[in-house]
């Protein structure tokens, strides 16, 4: 399936670890075919060539490579991300240190925490993170999430891993392998 993402601009490289590139001159669209980037360029040109076959997504933002989280292990294995049902008792922010030690952290609870932590990362435009992950339930959650272990670039043939950022820098959408995994409501 073809999807044409129409944005205000495409920024070829903006994340740590990605090659320098800056804004792609004149590009305001990215065409995705399945899990890969097919083309980057002016929307009018891509729409003329592929428009009848592609689903069009309109975003009021800048499409960039996704963010890389270099401290993935600490974020997911040294912090507990509370379940919303625990908010009254534990709050909504990650719990670390002595407060974490006081919780009864079973493997099941670590798995749920990791899934919620991964959702937080996706909502910030994260598409890759660094391990290694030693807890089996955390490792399983990371593997199932689709997050990669290194940043990717925006280029034809590359994995369709990207984020769309609003003017204020907040994440509007995150895609992994061409699939939207986060969309701000």
mmCIF file with all atom_site columns, C-alpha atoms in Angstrom:
data_model
loop_
_atom_site.group_PDB
_atom_site.id
_atom_site.type_symbol
_atom_site.label_atom_id
_atom_site.label_alt_id
_atom_site.label_comp_id
_atom_site.label_asym_id
_atom_site.label_entity_id
_atom_site.label_seq_id
_atom_site.pdbx_PDB_ins_code
_atom_site.Cartn_x
_atom_site.Cartn_y
_atom_site.Cartn_z
_atom_site.occupancy
_atom_site.B_iso_or_equiv
_atom_site.pdbx_formal_charge
_atom_site.auth_seq_id
_atom_site.auth_comp_id
_atom_site.auth_asym_id
_atom_site.auth_atom_id
_atom_site.pdbx_PDB_model_num
ATOM 1   C CA . UNK A 1 1   ? 0.000  0.000   0.000   1.00 0.00 ? 1   UNK A CA 1
ATOM 2   C CA . UNK A 1 2   ? 1.214  3.487   -0.847  1.00 0.00 ? 2   UNK A CA 1
ATOM 3   C CA . UNK A 1 3   ? 0.817  6.347   1.604   1.00 0.00 ? 3   UNK A CA 1
ATOM 4   C CA . UNK A 1 4   ? 1.736  9.923   0.748   1.00 0.00 ? 4   UNK A CA 1
ATOM 5   C CA . UNK A 1 5   ? 2.523  12.040  3.813   1.00 0.00 ? 5   UNK A CA 1
ATOM 6   C CA . UNK A 1 6   ? 2.032  15.746  3.007   1.00 0.00 ? 6   UNK A CA 1
ATOM 7   C CA . UNK A 1 7   ? 3.743  18.060  5.524   1.00 0.00 ? 7   UNK A CA 1
ATOM 8   C CA . UNK A 1 8   ? 5.010  21.638  5.795   1.00 0.00 ? 8   UNK A CA 1
ATOM 9   C CA . UNK A 1 9   ? 8.588  20.445  5.224   1.00 0.00 ? 9   UNK A CA 1
ATOM 10  C CA . UNK A 1 10  ? 10.786 17.359  5.300   1.00 0.00 ? 10  UNK A CA 1
ATOM 11  C CA . UNK A 1 11  ? 13.940 17.561  7.366   1.00 0.00 ? 11  UNK A CA 1
ATOM 12  C CA . UNK A 1 12  ? 16.404 14.951  6.135   1.00 0.00 ? 12  UNK A CA 1
ATOM 13  C CA . UNK A 1 13  ? 18.350 14.680  9.399   1.00 0.00 ? 13  UNK A CA 1
ATOM 14  C CA . UNK A 1 14  ? 17.652 16.174  12.776  1.00 0.00 ? 14  UNK A CA 1
ATOM 15  C CA . UNK A 1 15  ? 18.398 13.532  15.369  1.00 0.00 ? 15  UNK A CA 1
ATOM 16  C CA . UNK A 1 16  ? 21.542 12.612  17.236  1.00 0.00 ? 16  UNK A CA 1
ATOM 17  C CA . UNK A 1 17  ? 23.361 9.855   15.428  1.00 0.00 ? 17  UNK A CA 1
ATOM 18  C CA . UNK A 1 18  ? 21.827 10.638  12.031  1.00 0.00 ? 18  UNK A CA 1
ATOM 19  C CA . UNK A 1 19  ? 24.015 12.080  9.274   1.00 0.00 ? 19  UNK A CA 1
ATOM 20  C CA . UNK A 1 20  ? 23.871 15.850  8.832   1.00 0.00 ? 20  UNK A CA 1
ATOM 21  C CA . UNK A 1 21  ? 21.432 16.886  6.144   1.00 0.00 ? 21  UNK A CA 1
ATOM 22  C CA . UNK A 1 22  ? 19.034 19.554  7.349   1.00 0.00 ? 22  UNK A CA 1
ATOM 23  C CA . UNK A 1 23  ? 15.906 20.454  5.430   1.00 0.00 ? 23  UNK A CA 1
ATOM 24  C CA . UNK A 1 24  ? 15.377 18.700  2.102   1.00 0.00 ? 24  UNK A CA 1
ATOM 25  C CA . UNK A 1 25  ? 15.070 21.619  -0.372  1.00 0.00 ? 25  UNK A CA 1
ATOM 26  C CA . UNK A 1 26  ? 11.538 21.895  -1.750  1.00 0.00 ? 26  UNK A CA 1
ATOM 27  C CA . UNK A 1 27  ? 10.415 18.631  -0.160  1.00 0.00 ? 27  UNK A CA 1
ATOM 28  C CA . UNK A 1 28  ? 7.081  18.647  1.594   1.00 0.00 ? 28  UNK A CA 1
ATOM 29  C CA . UNK A 1 29  ? 6.059  15.028  1.049   1.00 0.00 ? 29  UNK A CA 1
ATOM 30  C CA . UNK A 1 30  ? 7.249  11.496  1.727   1.00 0.00 ? 30  UNK A CA 1
ATOM 31  C CA . UNK A 1 31  ? 5.853  8.518   -0.178  1.00 0.00 ? 31  UNK A CA 1
ATOM 32  C CA . UNK A 1 32  ? 5.858  5.251   1.758   1.00 0.00 ? 32  UNK A CA 1
ATOM 33  C CA . UNK A 1 33  ? 5.443  1.867   0.102   1.00 0.00 ? 33  UNK A CA 1
ATOM 34  C CA . UNK A 1 34  ? 4.812  -0.826  2.691   1.00 0.00 ? 34  UNK A CA 1
ATOM 35  C CA . UNK A 1 35  ? 7.592  -0.515  5.275   1.00 0.00 ? 35  UNK A CA 1
ATOM 36  C CA . UNK A 1 36  ? 10.016 1.521   3.133   1.00 0.00 ? 36  UNK A CA 1
ATOM 37  C CA . UNK A 1 37  ? 10.372 5.079   1.903   1.00 0.00 ? 37  UNK A CA 1
ATOM 38  C CA . UNK A 1 38  ? 9.700  5.143   -1.827  1.00 0.00 ? 38  UNK A CA 1
ATOM 39  C CA . UNK A 1 39  ? 10.331 8.838   -2.573  1.00 0.00 ? 39  UNK A CA 1
ATOM 40  C CA . UNK A 1 40  ? 10.845 12.261  -0.998  1.00 0.00 ? 40  UNK A CA 1
ATOM 41  C CA . UNK A 1 41  ? 10.026 15.454  -2.851  1.00 0.00 ? 41  UNK A CA 1
ATOM 42  C CA . UNK A 1 42  ? 7.526  18.184  -3.642  1.00 0.00 ? 42  UNK A CA 1
ATOM 43  C CA . UNK A 1 43  ? 3.962  17.159  -2.873  1.00 0.00 ? 43  UNK A CA 1
ATOM 44  C CA . UNK A 1 44  ? 2.631  18.298  -6.261  1.00 0.00 ? 44  UNK A CA 1
ATOM 45  C CA . UNK A 1 45  ? 5.083  16.054  -8.143  1.00 0.00 ? 45  UNK A CA 1
ATOM 46  C CA . UNK A 1 46  ? 4.520  12.982  -5.963  1.00 0.00 ? 46  UNK A CA 1
ATOM 47  C CA . UNK A 1 47  ? 0.738  13.475  -5.956  1.00 0.00 ? 47  UNK A CA 1
ATOM 48  C CA . UNK A 1 48  ? 0.719  13.775  -9.765  1.00 0.00 ? 48  UNK A CA 1
ATOM 49  C CA . UNK A 1 49  ? 2.667  10.521  -10.133 1.00 0.00 ? 49  UNK A CA 1
ATOM 50  C CA . UNK A 1 50  ? 1.184  8.433   -7.300  1.00 0.00 ? 50  UNK A CA 1
ATOM 51  C CA . UNK A 1 51  ? -1.905 10.303  -6.078  1.00 0.00 ? 51  UNK A CA 1
ATOM 52  C CA . UNK A 1 52  ? -4.521 7.987   -7.585  1.00 0.00 ? 52  UNK A CA 1
ATOM 53  C CA . UNK A 1 53  ? -2.869 4.937   -6.003  1.00 0.00 ? 53  UNK A CA 1
ATOM 54  C CA . UNK A 1 54  ? -1.809 6.436   -2.657  1.00 0.00 ? 54  UNK A CA 1
ATOM 55  C CA . UNK A 1 55  ? -3.678 7.232   0.513   1.00 0.00 ? 55  UNK A CA 1
ATOM 56  C CA . UNK A 1 56  ? -2.868 10.841  1.468   1.00 0.00 ? 56  UNK A CA 1
ATOM 57  C CA . UNK A 1 57  ? -2.203 11.895  5.058   1.00 0.00 ? 57  UNK A CA 1
ATOM 58  C CA . UNK A 1 58  ? -2.074 15.628  5.765   1.00 0.00 ? 58  UNK A CA 1
ATOM 59  C CA . UNK A 1 59  ? 0.079  16.794  8.697   1.00 0.00 ? 59  UNK A CA 1
ATOM 60  C CA . UNK A 1 60  ? 0.528  20.348  9.956   1.00 0.00 ? 60  UNK A CA 1
ATOM 61  C CA . UNK A 1 61  ? 4.136  19.770  10.904  1.00 0.00 ? 61  UNK A CA 1
ATOM 62  C CA . UNK A 1 62  ? 7.654  18.886  9.829   1.00 0.00 ? 62  UNK A CA 1
ATOM 63  C CA . UNK A 1 63  ? 8.525  15.275  9.020   1.00 0.00 ? 63  UNK A CA 1
ATOM 64  C CA . UNK A 1 64  ? 11.904 14.262  10.471  1.00 0.00 ? 64  UNK A CA 1
ATOM 65  C CA . UNK A 1 65  ? 13.845 11.106  11.292  1.00 0.00 ? 65  UNK A CA 1
ATOM 66  C CA . UNK A 1 66  ? 12.692 9.728   14.610  1.00 0.00 ? 66  UNK A CA 1
ATOM 67  C CA . UNK A 1 67  ? 14.345 10.504  17.927  1.00 0.00 ? 67  UNK A CA 1
ATOM 68  C CA . UNK A 1 68  ? 16.922 8.080   19.354  1.00 0.00 ? 68  UNK A CA 1
ATOM 69  C CA . UNK A 1 69  ? 16.812 7.242   23.079  1.00 0.00 ? 69  UNK A CA 1
ATOM 70  C CA . UNK A 1 70  ? 20.383 6.386   24.140  1.00 0.00 ? 70  UNK A CA 1
ATOM 71  C CA . UNK A 1 71  ? 19.362 5.504   27.717  1.00 0.00 ? 71  UNK A CA 1
ATOM 72  C CA . UNK A 1 72  ? 16.691 2.932   26.876  1.00 0.00 ? 72  UNK A CA 1
ATOM 73  C CA . UNK A 1 73  ? 17.885 0.485   29.526  1.00 0.00 ? 73  UNK A CA 1
ATOM 74  C CA . UNK A 1 74  ? 17.683 3.038   32.320  1.00 0.00 ? 74  UNK A CA 1
ATOM 75  C CA . UNK A 1 75  ? 14.333 4.330   31.090  1.00 0.00 ? 75  UNK A CA 1
ATOM 76  C CA . UNK A 1 76  ? 12.702 0.888   30.939  1.00 0.00 ? 76  UNK A CA 1
ATOM 77  C CA . UNK A 1 77  ? 14.596 -1.263  33.466  1.00 0.00 ? 77  UNK A CA 1
ATOM 78  C CA . UNK A 1 78  ? 15.407 1.209   36.232  1.00 0.00 ? 78  UNK A CA 1
ATOM 79  C CA . UNK A 1 79  ? 12.045 2.965   36.387  1.00 0.00 ? 79  UNK A CA 1
ATOM 80  C CA . UNK A 1 80  ? 8.455  1.890   36.885  1.00 0.00 ? 80  UNK A CA 1
ATOM 81  C CA . UNK A 1 81  ? 5.863  3.516   34.626  1.00 0.00 ? 81  UNK A CA 1
ATOM 82  C CA . UNK A 1 82  ? 2.623  3.406   36.648  1.00 0.00 ? 82  UNK A CA 1
ATOM 83  C CA . UNK A 1 83  ? -0.588 2.019   35.252  1.00 0.00 ? 83  UNK A CA 1
ATOM 84  C CA . UNK A 1 84  ? -3.244 4.763   34.921  1.00 0.00 ? 84  UNK A CA 1
ATOM 85  C CA . UNK A 1 85  ? -5.333 2.821   37.464  1.00 0.00 ? 85  UNK A CA 1
ATOM 86  C CA . UNK A 1 86  ? -2.527 3.404   39.993  1.00 0.00 ? 86  UNK A CA 1
ATOM 87  C CA . UNK A 1 87  ? -2.381 7.174   39.412  1.00 0.00 ? 87  UNK A CA 1
ATOM 88  C CA . UNK A 1 88  ? -4.199 8.094   42.635  1.00 0.00 ? 88  UNK A CA 1
ATOM 89  C CA . UNK A 1 89  ? -1.720 6.078   44.684  1.00 0.00 ? 89  UNK A CA 1
ATOM 90  C CA . UNK A 1 90  ? 1.523  6.341   42.666  1.00 0.00 ? 90  UNK A CA 1
ATOM 91  C CA . UNK A 1 91  ? 1.078  9.363   40.398  1.00 0.00 ? 91  UNK A CA 1
ATOM 92  C CA . UNK A 1 92  ? 1.732  9.365   36.678  1.00 0.00 ? 92  UNK A CA 1
ATOM 93  C CA . UNK A 1 93  ? 5.493  9.973   36.458  1.00 0.00 ? 93  UNK A CA 1
ATOM 94  C CA . UNK A 1 94  ? 8.095  7.167   36.344  1.00 0.00 ? 94  UNK A CA 1
ATOM 95  C CA . UNK A 1 95  ? 9.181  5.883   39.760  1.00 0.00 ? 95  UNK A CA 1
ATOM 96  C CA . UNK A 1 96  ? 12.905 5.358   40.413  1.00 0.00 ? 96  UNK A CA 1
ATOM 97  C CA . UNK A 1 97  ? 15.380 4.682   43.198  1.00 0.00 ? 97  UNK A CA 1
ATOM 98  C CA . UNK A 1 98  ? 14.196 3.966   46.738  1.00 0.00 ? 98  UNK A CA 1
ATOM 99  C CA . UNK A 1 99  ? 10.547 4.427   45.750  1.00 0.00 ? 99  UNK A CA 1
ATOM 100 C CA . UNK A 1 100 ? 10.981 1.743   43.090  1.00 0.00 ? 100 UNK A CA 1
ATOM 101 C CA . UNK A 1 101 ? 12.645 -0.613  45.578  1.00 0.00 ? 101 UNK A CA 1
ATOM 102 C CA . UNK A 1 102 ? 9.536  -0.384  47.780  1.00 0.00 ? 102 UNK A CA 1
ATOM 103 C CA . UNK A 1 103 ? 7.291  -1.763  45.007  1.00 0.00 ? 103 UNK A CA 1
ATOM 104 C CA . UNK A 1 104 ? 6.664  -5.482  44.511  1.00 0.00 ? 104 UNK A CA 1
ATOM 105 C CA . UNK A 1 105 ? 8.149  -5.727  40.990  1.00 0.00 ? 105 UNK A CA 1
ATOM 106 C CA . UNK A 1 106 ? 7.211  -9.064  39.451  1.00 0.00 ? 106 UNK A CA 1
ATOM 107 C CA . UNK A 1 107 ? 8.168  -9.972  35.890  1.00 0.00 ? 107 UNK A CA 1
ATOM 108 C CA . UNK A 1 108 ? 4.559  -9.304  34.840  1.00 0.00 ? 108 UNK A CA 1
ATOM 109 C CA . UNK A 1 109 ? 4.628  -5.860  36.425  1.00 0.00 ? 109 UNK A CA 1
ATOM 110 C CA . UNK A 1 110 ? 7.955  -5.070  34.666  1.00 0.00 ? 110 UNK A CA 1
ATOM 111 C CA . UNK A 1 111 ? 6.381  -6.065  31.341  1.00 0.00 ? 111 UNK A CA 1
ATOM 112 C CA . UNK A 1 112 ? 3.406  -3.742  31.839  1.00 0.00 ? 112 UNK A CA 1
ATOM 113 C CA . UNK A 1 113 ? 5.708  -0.933  32.930  1.00 0.00 ? 113 UNK A CA 1
ATOM 114 C CA . UNK A 1 114 ? 7.880  -1.434  29.828  1.00 0.00 ? 114 UNK A CA 1
ATOM 115 C CA . UNK A 1 115 ? 4.856  -1.289  27.512  1.00 0.00 ? 115 UNK A CA 1
ATOM 116 C CA . UNK A 1 116 ? 3.691  1.963   29.103  1.00 0.00 ? 116 UNK A CA 1
ATOM 117 C CA . UNK A 1 117 ? 7.235  3.364   28.962  1.00 0.00 ? 117 UNK A CA 1
ATOM 118 C CA . UNK A 1 118 ? 7.450  2.460   25.284  1.00 0.00 ? 118 UNK A CA 1
ATOM 119 C CA . UNK A 1 119 ? 4.157  4.255   24.642  1.00 0.00 ? 119 UNK A CA 1
ATOM 120 C CA . UNK A 1 120 ? 5.628  7.362   26.295  1.00 0.00 ? 120 UNK A CA 1
ATOM 121 C CA . UNK A 1 121 ? 8.699  7.105   24.056  1.00 0.00 ? 121 UNK A CA 1
ATOM 122 C CA . UNK A 1 122 ? 6.587  6.730   20.910  1.00 0.00 ? 122 UNK A CA 1
ATOM 123 C CA . UNK A 1 123 ? 4.592  9.812   21.920  1.00 0.00 ? 123 UNK A CA 1
ATOM 124 C CA . UNK A 1 124 ? 7.821  11.843  21.856  1.00 0.00 ? 124 UNK A CA 1
ATOM 125 C CA . UNK A 1 125 ? 8.782  10.672  18.363  1.00 0.00 ? 125 UNK A CA 1
ATOM 126 C CA . UNK A 1 126 ? 11.242 7.982   19.412  1.00 0.00 ? 126 UNK A CA 1
ATOM 127 C CA . UNK A 1 127 ? 11.919 5.362   16.721  1.00 0.00 ? 127 UNK A CA 1
ATOM 128 C CA . UNK A 1 128 ? 15.089 3.772   18.128  1.00 0.00 ? 128 UNK A CA 1
ATOM 129 C CA . UNK A 1 129 ? 16.641 3.083   21.512  1.00 0.00 ? 129 UNK A CA 1
ATOM 130 C CA . UNK A 1 130 ? 19.759 1.532   22.998  1.00 0.00 ? 130 UNK A CA 1
ATOM 131 C CA . UNK A 1 131 ? 19.795 -1.603  25.177  1.00 0.00 ? 131 UNK A CA 1
ATOM 132 C CA . UNK A 1 132 ? 20.777 -4.195  26.173  1.00 0.00 ? 132 UNK A CA 1
ATOM 133 C CA . UNK A 1 133 ? 17.662 -5.264  28.027  1.00 0.00 ? 133 UNK A CA 1
ATOM 134 C CA . UNK A 1 134 ? 18.269 -7.942  30.652  1.00 0.00 ? 134 UNK A CA 1
ATOM 135 C CA . UNK A 1 135 ? 14.743 -8.441  31.983  1.00 0.00 ? 135 UNK A CA 1
ATOM 136 C CA . UNK A 1 136 ? 12.932 -10.957 29.722  1.00 0.00 ? 136 UNK A CA 1
ATOM 137 C CA . UNK A 1 137 ? 9.555  -9.164  29.902  1.00 0.00 ? 137 UNK A CA 1
ATOM 138 C CA . UNK A 1 138 ? 11.161 -5.808  29.027  1.00 0.00 ? 138 UNK A CA 1
ATOM 139 C CA . UNK A 1 139 ? 13.139 -7.362  26.163  1.00 0.00 ? 139 UNK A CA 1
ATOM 140 C CA . UNK A 1 140 ? 9.914  -8.933  24.827  1.00 0.00 ? 140 UNK A CA 1
ATOM 141 C CA . UNK A 1 141 ? 8.050  -5.606  25.017  1.00 0.00 ? 141 UNK A CA 1
ATOM 142 C CA . UNK A 1 142 ? 10.863 -3.791  23.175  1.00 0.00 ? 142 UNK A CA 1
ATOM 143 C CA . UNK A 1 143 ? 11.036 -6.471  20.476  1.00 0.00 ? 143 UNK A CA 1
ATOM 144 C CA . UNK A 1 144 ? 7.273  -6.381  19.928  1.00 0.00 ? 144 UNK A CA 1
ATOM 145 C CA . UNK A 1 145 ? 7.220  -2.563  19.800  1.00 0.00 ? 145 UNK A CA 1
ATOM 146 C CA . UNK A 1 146 ? 9.160  -2.421  16.522  1.00 0.00 ? 146 UNK A CA 1
ATOM 147 C CA . UNK A 1 147 ? 11.625 0.145   17.856  1.00 0.00 ? 147 UNK A CA 1
ATOM 148 C CA . UNK A 1 148 ? 15.058 -0.274  16.287  1.00 0.00 ? 148 UNK A CA 1
ATOM 149 C CA . UNK A 1 149 ? 18.408 -0.354  18.049  1.00 0.00 ? 149 UNK A CA 1
ATOM 150 C CA . UNK A 1 150 ? 19.912 2.424   15.912  1.00 0.00 ? 150 UNK A CA 1
ATOM 151 C CA . UNK A 1 151 ? 18.618 5.544   14.143  1.00 0.00 ? 151 UNK A CA 1
ATOM 152 C CA . UNK A 1 152 ? 17.573 5.383   10.497  1.00 0.00 ? 152 UNK A CA 1
ATOM 153 C CA . UNK A 1 153 ? 17.743 8.126   7.895   1.00 0.00 ? 153 UNK A CA 1
ATOM 154 C CA . UNK A 1 154 ? 15.106 9.516   5.586   1.00 0.00 ? 154 UNK A CA 1
ATOM 155 C CA . UNK A 1 155 ? 16.023 8.293   2.112   1.00 0.00 ? 155 UNK A CA 1
ATOM 156 C CA . UNK A 1 156 ? 14.399 6.240   -0.635  1.00 0.00 ? 156 UNK A CA 1
ATOM 157 C CA . UNK A 1 157 ? 14.768 2.557   0.220   1.00 0.00 ? 157 UNK A CA 1
ATOM 158 C CA . UNK A 1 158 ? 15.290 3.212   3.935   1.00 0.00 ? 158 UNK A CA 1
ATOM 159 C CA . UNK A 1 159 ? 12.861 1.959   6.592   1.00 0.00 ? 159 UNK A CA 1
ATOM 160 C CA . UNK A 1 160 ? 9.871  4.292   6.937   1.00 0.00 ? 160 UNK A CA 1
ATOM 161 C CA . UNK A 1 161 ? 10.697 5.277   10.530  1.00 0.00 ? 161 UNK A CA 1
ATOM 162 C CA . UNK A 1 162 ? 9.908  8.928   11.182  1.00 0.00 ? 162 UNK A CA 1
ATOM 163 C CA . UNK A 1 163 ? 8.112  11.447  13.307  1.00 0.00 ? 163 UNK A CA 1
ATOM 164 C CA . UNK A 1 164 ? 6.016  14.495  12.478  1.00 0.00 ? 164 UNK A CA 1
ATOM 165 C CA . UNK A 1 165 ? 6.617  17.449  14.780  1.00 0.00 ? 165 UNK A CA 1
ATOM 166 C CA . UNK A 1 166 ? 4.297  20.412  15.331  1.00 0.00 ? 166 UNK A CA 1
ATOM 167 C CA . UNK A 1 167 ? 5.635  23.980  15.294  1.00 0.00 ? 167 UNK A CA 1
ATOM 168 C CA . UNK A 1 168 ? 6.053  23.856  19.089  1.00 0.00 ? 168 UNK A CA 1
ATOM 169 C CA . UNK A 1 169 ? 8.174  20.682  18.827  1.00 0.00 ? 169 UNK A CA 1
ATOM 170 C CA . UNK A 1 170 ? 5.559  18.277  20.159  1.00 0.00 ? 170 UNK A CA 1
ATOM 171 C CA . UNK A 1 171 ? 5.044  14.989  18.364  1.00 0.00 ? 171 UNK A CA 1
ATOM 172 C CA . UNK A 1 172 ? 2.007  14.726  16.101  1.00 0.00 ? 172 UNK A CA 1
ATOM 173 C CA . UNK A 1 173 ? 2.756  11.217  14.826  1.00 0.00 ? 173 UNK A CA 1
ATOM 174 C CA . UNK A 1 174 ? 5.372  8.470   14.945  1.00 0.00 ? 174 UNK A CA 1
ATOM 175 C CA . UNK A 1 175 ? 5.752  5.783   12.272  1.00 0.00 ? 175 UNK A CA 1
ATOM 176 C CA . UNK A 1 176 ? 7.764  2.570   12.462  1.00 0.00 ? 176 UNK A CA 1
ATOM 177 C CA . UNK A 1 177 ? 8.180  0.563   9.293   1.00 0.00 ? 177 UNK A CA 1
ATOM 178 C CA . UNK A 1 178 ? 5.523  2.689   7.603   1.00 0.00 ? 178 UNK A CA 1
ATOM 179 C CA . UNK A 1 179 ? 2.932  1.964   10.284  1.00 0.00 ? 179 UNK A CA 1
ATOM 180 C CA . UNK A 1 180 ? 1.576  4.748   12.494  1.00 0.00 ? 180 UNK A CA 1
ATOM 181 C CA . UNK A 1 181 ? 2.293  3.678   16.060  1.00 0.00 ? 181 UNK A CA 1
ATOM 182 C CA . UNK A 1 182 ? 1.435  6.999   17.693  1.00 0.00 ? 182 UNK A CA 1
ATOM 183 C CA . UNK A 1 183 ? -0.919 9.785   16.650  1.00 0.00 ? 183 UNK A CA 1
ATOM 184 C CA . UNK A 1 184 ? -1.733 12.767  18.842  1.00 0.00 ? 184 UNK A CA 1
ATOM 185 C CA . UNK A 1 185 ? -5.466 13.198  19.291  1.00 0.00 ? 185 UNK A CA 1
#
